[in-house]
Amino acid sequence: MVFGSRSGVEVRTALPADTLEIAGLLRQLGLCVEQRQVAERVERVLGDPSGTVLVATAWNGAVSALIALHWNSVLQADRPVAQITALVVDEAERRNGIGRLLIKAASQAARTAGCDQLTIATEQECDDLASFCETLGFTAANRGFVRSLRKRPRSGAT
């Protein structure tokens, strides 16, 4: 499924053929995983109706970024909450709007799944991530960031 495109970048659901490039992106996060492991994990996530893996591809089809998210019901909310469990843009492609495009596509997928919130959990302080999240409308929360998926009423609207 294609979620959108901009400036030659397309966001779509990950495919088995993407696993070598996904493994390379995960290494940029400090995760040492083999292509076989990535293939199994991507297949497992995509086979689960409560999650998805999306990739951004360049005009030549090369995977330049990925986002993985899962949603589930929680006691603290009436509707499911979506959590971003992985987000990485290739170092050479950062600051080109690809992360923003992935967040937009993830938000669309989460809304389709009935979610009202999108969260990003973090293990440590990261000023770049905090700045990125705040720019996109997330607010700081306990060990991460959260953003409502409901549209805000326009100012002056009744």
PDB file of C-alpha atoms in Angstrom:
ATOM      1  CA  MET A   1       0.000   0.000   0.000  1.00  0.00           C
ATOM      2  CA  VAL A   2       1.341   3.428  -0.943  1.00  0.00           C
ATOM      3  CA  PHE A   3       0.784   6.168   1.631  1.00  0.00           C
ATOM      4  CA  GLY A   4       2.037   9.142  -0.325  1.00  0.00           C
ATOM      5  CA  SER A   5       4.911  10.679  -2.182  1.00  0.00           C
ATOM      6  CA  ARG A   6       6.733  13.964  -2.310  1.00  0.00           C
ATOM      7  CA  SER A   7       9.821  15.224  -4.129  1.00  0.00           C
ATOM      8  CA  GLY A   8      10.584  11.831  -5.614  1.00  0.00           C
ATOM      9  CA  VAL A   9      10.158  10.028  -2.281  1.00  0.00           C
ATOM     10  CA  GLU A  10       7.385   7.446  -1.936  1.00  0.00           C
ATOM     11  CA  VAL A  11       6.145   5.937   1.337  1.00  0.00           C
ATOM     12  CA  ARG A  12       4.779   2.414   1.118  1.00  0.00           C
ATOM     13  CA  THR A  13       4.405  -0.774   3.123  1.00  0.00           C
ATOM     14  CA  ALA A  14       7.680  -2.692   3.435  1.00  0.00           C
ATOM     15  CA  LEU A  15       8.232  -5.674   1.155  1.00  0.00           C
ATOM     16  CA  PRO A  16      10.351  -8.801   1.664  1.00  0.00           C
ATOM     17  CA  ALA A  17      12.743  -7.450  -0.985  1.00  0.00           C
ATOM     18  CA  ASP A  18      13.495  -4.454   1.290  1.00  0.00           C
ATOM     19  CA  THR A  19      15.070  -6.454   4.109  1.00  0.00           C
ATOM     20  CA  LEU A  20      18.729  -5.935   3.147  1.00  0.00           C
ATOM     21  CA  GLU A  21      18.271  -2.157   3.112  1.00  0.00           C
ATOM     22  CA  ILE A  22      16.171  -2.267   6.292  1.00  0.00           C
ATOM     23  CA  ALA A  23      18.968  -4.185   8.024  1.00  0.00           C
ATOM     24  CA  GLY A  24      21.370  -1.410   6.991  1.00  0.00           C
ATOM     25  CA  LEU A  25      19.070   1.249   8.414  1.00  0.00           C
ATOM     26  CA  LEU A  26      18.723  -0.668  11.689  1.00  0.00           C
ATOM     27  CA  ARG A  27      22.523  -0.783  11.941  1.00  0.00           C
ATOM     28  CA  GLN A  28      22.449   3.020  11.923  1.00  0.00           C
ATOM     29  CA  LEU A  29      20.363   2.751  15.106  1.00  0.00           C
ATOM     30  CA  GLY A  30      23.094   0.582  16.628  1.00  0.00           C
ATOM     31  CA  LEU A  31      21.240  -2.705  16.133  1.00  0.00           C
ATOM     32  CA  CYS A  32      23.357  -5.530  14.756  1.00  0.00           C
ATOM     33  CA  VAL A  33      20.911  -7.726  12.854  1.00  0.00           C
ATOM     34  CA  GLU A  34      21.275 -10.039   9.900  1.00  0.00           C
ATOM     35  CA  GLN A  35      19.078  -9.812   6.831  1.00  0.00           C
ATOM     36  CA  ARG A  36      17.456 -13.162   7.712  1.00  0.00           C
ATOM     37  CA  GLN A  37      16.437 -11.830  11.138  1.00  0.00           C
ATOM     38  CA  VAL A  38      15.054  -8.650   9.597  1.00  0.00           C
ATOM     39  CA  ALA A  39      13.076 -10.672   7.045  1.00  0.00           C
ATOM     40  CA  GLU A  40      11.504 -12.765   9.807  1.00  0.00           C
ATOM     41  CA  ARG A  41      10.689  -9.710  11.912  1.00  0.00           C
ATOM     42  CA  VAL A  42       9.208  -7.710   9.042  1.00  0.00           C
ATOM     43  CA  GLU A  43       7.090 -10.703   8.030  1.00  0.00           C
ATOM     44  CA  ARG A  44       5.898 -11.112  11.628  1.00  0.00           C
ATOM     45  CA  VAL A  45       4.965  -7.441  12.016  1.00  0.00           C
ATOM     46  CA  LEU A  46       3.211  -7.274   8.654  1.00  0.00           C
ATOM     47  CA  GLY A  47       1.317 -10.470   9.476  1.00  0.00           C
ATOM     48  CA  ASP A  48      -0.010  -8.925  12.674  1.00  0.00           C
ATOM     49  CA  PRO A  49      -3.115  -6.752  12.189  1.00  0.00           C
ATOM     50  CA  SER A  50      -1.966  -4.491  15.039  1.00  0.00           C
ATOM     51  CA  GLY A  51       1.134  -3.106  13.362  1.00  0.00           C
ATOM     52  CA  THR A  52       2.926  -2.139  10.179  1.00  0.00           C
ATOM     53  CA  VAL A  53       6.325  -1.271   8.738  1.00  0.00           C
ATOM     54  CA  LEU A  54       6.527   1.553   6.228  1.00  0.00           C
ATOM     55  CA  VAL A  55       9.523   2.516   4.123  1.00  0.00           C
ATOM     56  CA  ALA A  56      10.455   5.619   2.168  1.00  0.00           C
ATOM     57  CA  THR A  57      11.956   4.960  -1.234  1.00  0.00           C
ATOM     58  CA  ALA A  58      13.802   7.256  -3.599  1.00  0.00           C
ATOM     59  CA  TRP A  59      13.065   7.628  -7.310  1.00  0.00           C
ATOM     60  CA  ASN A  60      15.319   4.613  -7.977  1.00  0.00           C
ATOM     61  CA  GLY A  61      13.451   2.381  -5.504  1.00  0.00           C
ATOM     62  CA  ALA A  62      16.201   2.387  -2.862  1.00  0.00           C
ATOM     63  CA  VAL A  63      14.917   2.353   0.729  1.00  0.00           C
ATOM     64  CA  SER A  64      16.109   5.499   2.504  1.00  0.00           C
ATOM     65  CA  ALA A  65      14.049   5.378   5.713  1.00  0.00           C
ATOM     66  CA  LEU A  66      11.651   3.290   7.748  1.00  0.00           C
ATOM     67  CA  ILE A  67       9.061   3.585  10.455  1.00  0.00           C
ATOM     68  CA  ALA A  68       7.484   0.721  12.392  1.00  0.00           C
ATOM     69  CA  LEU A  69       4.402   1.155  14.523  1.00  0.00           C
ATOM     70  CA  HIS A  70       2.057  -0.941  16.583  1.00  0.00           C
ATOM     71  CA  TRP A  71      -1.300  -0.145  18.110  1.00  0.00           C
ATOM     72  CA  ASN A  72      -3.185  -1.624  21.009  1.00  0.00           C
ATOM     73  CA  SER A  73      -5.866  -0.903  23.548  1.00  0.00           C
ATOM     74  CA  VAL A  74      -4.742   0.585  26.839  1.00  0.00           C
ATOM     75  CA  LEU A  75      -6.521   1.311  30.091  1.00  0.00           C
ATOM     76  CA  GLN A  76      -5.701   5.014  29.891  1.00  0.00           C
ATOM     77  CA  ALA A  77      -7.629   5.676  26.648  1.00  0.00           C
ATOM     78  CA  ASP A  78     -11.003   4.896  25.091  1.00  0.00           C
ATOM     79  CA  ARG A  79      -9.489   4.050  21.706  1.00  0.00           C
ATOM     80  CA  PRO A  80      -6.309   2.226  20.680  1.00  0.00           C
ATOM     81  CA  VAL A  81      -2.981   4.029  20.941  1.00  0.00           C
ATOM     82  CA  ALA A  82      -0.305   3.712  18.246  1.00  0.00           C
ATOM     83  CA  GLN A  83       3.350   3.582  19.228  1.00  0.00           C
ATOM     84  CA  ILE A  84       6.275   4.161  16.897  1.00  0.00           C
ATOM     85  CA  THR A  85       8.745   1.418  17.726  1.00  0.00           C
ATOM     86  CA  ALA A  86      11.386   2.247  15.117  1.00  0.00           C
ATOM     87  CA  LEU A  87      12.123   5.372  13.093  1.00  0.00           C
ATOM     88  CA  VAL A  88      15.299   5.876  11.100  1.00  0.00           C
ATOM     89  CA  VAL A  89      16.268   7.946   8.091  1.00  0.00           C
ATOM     90  CA  ASP A  90      19.519   7.113   6.315  1.00  0.00           C
ATOM     91  CA  GLU A  91      22.249   9.458   7.517  1.00  0.00           C
ATOM     92  CA  ALA A  92      22.802  10.761   3.968  1.00  0.00           C
ATOM     93  CA  GLU A  93      19.094  11.625   3.588  1.00  0.00           C
ATOM     94  CA  ARG A  94      18.395  13.385   6.890  1.00  0.00           C
ATOM     95  CA  ARG A  95      16.957  16.892   7.021  1.00  0.00           C
ATOM     96  CA  ASN A  96      15.177  16.460   3.673  1.00  0.00           C
ATOM     97  CA  GLY A  97      11.621  16.055   5.019  1.00  0.00           C
ATOM     98  CA  ILE A  98      11.583  12.249   4.833  1.00  0.00           C
ATOM     99  CA  GLY A  99      11.007  11.822   8.583  1.00  0.00           C
ATOM    100  CA  ARG A 100       8.078  14.229   8.401  1.00  0.00           C
ATOM    101  CA  LEU A 101       6.644  12.249   5.471  1.00  0.00           C
ATOM    102  CA  LEU A 102       6.982   8.995   7.443  1.00  0.00           C
ATOM    103  CA  ILE A 103       5.233  10.486  10.495  1.00  0.00           C
ATOM    104  CA  LYS A 104       2.398  11.678   8.244  1.00  0.00           C
ATOM    105  CA  ALA A 105       2.021   8.191   6.727  1.00  0.00           C
ATOM    106  CA  ALA A 106       2.211   6.538  10.170  1.00  0.00           C
ATOM    107  CA  SER A 107      -0.466   8.915  11.451  1.00  0.00           C
ATOM    108  CA  GLN A 108      -2.696   7.960   8.535  1.00  0.00           C
ATOM    109  CA  ALA A 109      -2.171   4.234   9.202  1.00  0.00           C
ATOM    110  CA  ALA A 110      -2.892   4.722  12.917  1.00  0.00           C
ATOM    111  CA  ARG A 111      -6.076   6.683  12.233  1.00  0.00           C
ATOM    112  CA  THR A 112      -7.225   3.944   9.858  1.00  0.00           C
ATOM    113  CA  ALA A 113      -6.665   1.467  12.716  1.00  0.00           C
ATOM    114  CA  GLY A 114      -8.948   3.570  14.958  1.00  0.00           C
ATOM    115  CA  CYS A 115      -6.223   5.213  17.050  1.00  0.00           C
ATOM    116  CA  ASP A 116      -6.510   8.653  18.614  1.00  0.00           C
ATOM    117  CA  GLN A 117      -2.879   8.992  19.732  1.00  0.00           C
ATOM    118  CA  LEU A 118       0.554   8.401  18.279  1.00  0.00           C
ATOM    119  CA  THR A 119       3.477   7.968  20.668  1.00  0.00           C
ATOM    120  CA  ILE A 120       7.242   7.645  20.376  1.00  0.00           C
ATOM    121  CA  ALA A 121       9.046   5.966  23.246  1.00  0.00           C
ATOM    122  CA  THR A 122      12.675   6.872  23.879  1.00  0.00           C
ATOM    123  CA  GLU A 123      15.263   5.201  26.044  1.00  0.00           C
ATOM    124  CA  GLN A 124      17.496   8.228  26.454  1.00  0.00           C
ATOM    125  CA  GLU A 125      17.555  11.983  26.047  1.00  0.00           C
ATOM    126  CA  CYS A 126      18.100  13.055  22.451  1.00  0.00           C
ATOM    127  CA  ASP A 127      17.914  16.733  21.623  1.00  0.00           C
ATOM    128  CA  ASP A 128      17.548  16.103  17.868  1.00  0.00           C
ATOM    129  CA  LEU A 129      14.627  13.722  18.430  1.00  0.00           C
ATOM    130  CA  ALA A 130      13.001  16.109  20.912  1.00  0.00           C
ATOM    131  CA  SER A 131      13.264  18.998  18.464  1.00  0.00           C
ATOM    132  CA  PHE A 132      11.949  16.853  15.592  1.00  0.00           C
ATOM    133  CA  CYS A 133       8.972  15.647  17.658  1.00  0.00           C
ATOM    134  CA  GLU A 134       8.056  19.101  18.924  1.00  0.00           C
ATOM    135  CA  THR A 135       8.194  20.491  15.380  1.00  0.00           C
ATOM    136  CA  LEU A 136       5.650  17.865  14.331  1.00  0.00           C
ATOM    137  CA  GLY A 137       3.217  18.604  17.149  1.00  0.00           C
ATOM    138  CA  PHE A 138       4.268  15.966  19.683  1.00  0.00           C
ATOM    139  CA  THR A 139       4.484  16.936  23.344  1.00  0.00           C
ATOM    140  CA  ALA A 140       6.873  15.514  25.888  1.00  0.00           C
ATOM    141  CA  ALA A 141       5.439  12.656  27.936  1.00  0.00           C
ATOM    142  CA  ASN A 142       6.838  10.106  30.347  1.00  0.00           C
ATOM    143  CA  ARG A 143       9.847   8.551  28.502  1.00  0.00           C
ATOM    144  CA  GLY A 144       8.814   9.762  25.080  1.00  0.00           C
ATOM    145  CA  PHE A 145       6.482  11.973  23.107  1.00  0.00           C
ATOM    146  CA  VAL A 146       2.793  11.866  22.300  1.00  0.00           C
ATOM    147  CA  ARG A 147       0.621  13.508  19.630  1.00  0.00           C
ATOM    148  CA  SER A 148      -3.131  13.529  19.223  1.00  0.00           C
ATOM    149  CA  LEU A 149      -4.413  12.131  15.930  1.00  0.00           C
ATOM    150  CA  ARG A 150      -7.660  14.024  16.181  1.00  0.00           C
ATOM    151  CA  LYS A 151      -7.966  17.155  14.120  1.00  0.00           C
ATOM    152  CA  ARG A 152      -7.962  20.317  16.139  1.00  0.00           C
ATOM    153  CA  PRO A 153     -10.801  22.748  15.489  1.00  0.00           C
ATOM    154  CA  ARG A 154      -9.731  25.763  13.508  1.00  0.00           C
ATOM    155  CA  SER A 155      -9.434  28.924  15.529  1.00  0.00           C
ATOM    156  CA  GLY A 156     -12.669  30.834  15.333  1.00  0.00           C
ATOM    157  CA  ALA A 157     -14.623  27.701  14.355  1.00  0.00           C
ATOM    158  CA  THR A 158     -17.704  26.850  16.333  1.00  0.00           C
TER     159      THR A 158
END
